[in-house]
Coordinates of N, CA and C in Angstrom, one line a residue:
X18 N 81.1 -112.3 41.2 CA 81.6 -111.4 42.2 C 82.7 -110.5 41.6
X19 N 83.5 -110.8 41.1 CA 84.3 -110.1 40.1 C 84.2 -109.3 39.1
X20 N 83.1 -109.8 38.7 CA 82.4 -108.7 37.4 C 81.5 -107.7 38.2
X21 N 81.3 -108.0 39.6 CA 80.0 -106.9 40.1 C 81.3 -105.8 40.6
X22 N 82.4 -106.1 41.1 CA 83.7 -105.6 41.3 C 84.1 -104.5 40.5
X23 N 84.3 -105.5 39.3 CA 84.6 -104.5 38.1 C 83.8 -103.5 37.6
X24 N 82.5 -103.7 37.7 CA 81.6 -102.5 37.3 C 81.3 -101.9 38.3
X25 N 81.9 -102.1 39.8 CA 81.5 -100.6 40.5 C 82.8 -99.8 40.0
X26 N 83.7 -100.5 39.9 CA 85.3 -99.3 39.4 C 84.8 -98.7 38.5
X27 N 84.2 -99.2 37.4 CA 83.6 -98.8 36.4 C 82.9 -97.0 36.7
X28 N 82.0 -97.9 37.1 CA 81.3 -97.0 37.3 C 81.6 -95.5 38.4
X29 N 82.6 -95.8 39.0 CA 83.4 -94.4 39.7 C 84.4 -93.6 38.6
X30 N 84.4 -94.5 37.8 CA 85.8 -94.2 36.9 C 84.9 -93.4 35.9
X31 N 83.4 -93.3 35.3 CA 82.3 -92.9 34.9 C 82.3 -91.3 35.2
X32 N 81.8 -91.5 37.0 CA 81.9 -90.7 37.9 C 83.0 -89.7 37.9
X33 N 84.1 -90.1 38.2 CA 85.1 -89.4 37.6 C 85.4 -88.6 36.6
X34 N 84.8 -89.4 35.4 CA 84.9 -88.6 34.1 C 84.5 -87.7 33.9
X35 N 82.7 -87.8 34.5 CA 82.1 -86.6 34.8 C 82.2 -85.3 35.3
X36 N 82.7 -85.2 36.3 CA 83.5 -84.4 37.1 C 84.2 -83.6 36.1
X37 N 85.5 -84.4 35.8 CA 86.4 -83.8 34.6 C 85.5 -82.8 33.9
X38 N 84.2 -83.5 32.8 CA 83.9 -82.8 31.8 C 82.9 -81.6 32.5
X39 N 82.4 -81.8 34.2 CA 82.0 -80.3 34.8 C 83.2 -79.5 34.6
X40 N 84.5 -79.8 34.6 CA 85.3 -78.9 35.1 C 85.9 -78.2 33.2
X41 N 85.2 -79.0 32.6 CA 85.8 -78.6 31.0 C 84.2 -77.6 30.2
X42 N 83.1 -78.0 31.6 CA 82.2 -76.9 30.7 C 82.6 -75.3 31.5
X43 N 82.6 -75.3 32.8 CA 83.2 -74.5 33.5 C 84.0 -73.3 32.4
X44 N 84.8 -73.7 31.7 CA 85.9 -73.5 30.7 C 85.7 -73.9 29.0
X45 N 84.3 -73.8 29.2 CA 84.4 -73.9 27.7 C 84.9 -73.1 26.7
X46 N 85.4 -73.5 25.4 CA 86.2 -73.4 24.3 C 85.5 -74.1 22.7
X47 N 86.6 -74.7 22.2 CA 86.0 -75.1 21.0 C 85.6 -76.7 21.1
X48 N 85.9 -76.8 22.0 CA 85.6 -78.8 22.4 C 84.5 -78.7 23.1
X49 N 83.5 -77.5 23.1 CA 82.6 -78.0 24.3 C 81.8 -78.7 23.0
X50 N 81.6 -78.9 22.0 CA 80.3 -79.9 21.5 C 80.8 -80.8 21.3
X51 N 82.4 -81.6 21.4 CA 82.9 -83.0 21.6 C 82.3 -83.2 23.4
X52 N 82.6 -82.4 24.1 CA 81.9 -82.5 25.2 C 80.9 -82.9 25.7
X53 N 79.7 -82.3 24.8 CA 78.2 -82.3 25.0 C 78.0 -84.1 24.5
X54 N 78.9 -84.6 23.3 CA 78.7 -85.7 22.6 C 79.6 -86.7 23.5
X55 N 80.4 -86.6 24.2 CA 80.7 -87.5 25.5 C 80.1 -87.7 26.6
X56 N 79.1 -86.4 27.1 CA 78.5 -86.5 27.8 C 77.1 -87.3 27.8
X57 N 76.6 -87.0 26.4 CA 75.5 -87.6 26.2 C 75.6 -89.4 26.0
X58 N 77.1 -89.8 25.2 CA 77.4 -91.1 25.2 C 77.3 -91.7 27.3
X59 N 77.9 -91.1 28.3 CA 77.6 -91.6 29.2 C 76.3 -91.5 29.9
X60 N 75.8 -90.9 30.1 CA 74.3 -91.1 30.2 C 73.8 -91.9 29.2
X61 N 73.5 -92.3 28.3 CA 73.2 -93.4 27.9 C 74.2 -94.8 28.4
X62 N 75.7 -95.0 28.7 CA 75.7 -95.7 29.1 C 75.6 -95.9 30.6
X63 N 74.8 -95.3 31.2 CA 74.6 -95.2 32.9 C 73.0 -95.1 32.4
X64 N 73.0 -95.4 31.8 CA 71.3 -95.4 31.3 C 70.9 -97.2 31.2
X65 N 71.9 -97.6 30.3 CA 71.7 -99.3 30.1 C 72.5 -99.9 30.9
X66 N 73.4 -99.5 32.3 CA 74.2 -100.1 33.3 C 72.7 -100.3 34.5
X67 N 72.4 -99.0 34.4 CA 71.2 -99.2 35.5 C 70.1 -100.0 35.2

């Protein structure tokens, strides 16, 4: 119960993140391909959560 708990915060805090990195392509600069490479690390992990 606790762990199913944990991974939905998880996974809004994911949600979250995302958002953020919409709002950092919006505004890209010289971090957008650290960007591209954080974004691609979550989708793969929302890839092996699901």
């Amino acid at each position: 119960m606790i762990y199913i708990y944990s991974l939905k915060i998880y996974l809004l805090e994911i949600e979250f993140f995302k958002q953020k990195l919409t709002v950092l392509y919006t505004f890209p600069d010289k971090k957008t391909k650290r960007v591209k490479e954080i974004e691609k690390f979550i989708s793969l992990t929302l890839l092996l959560l699901s």
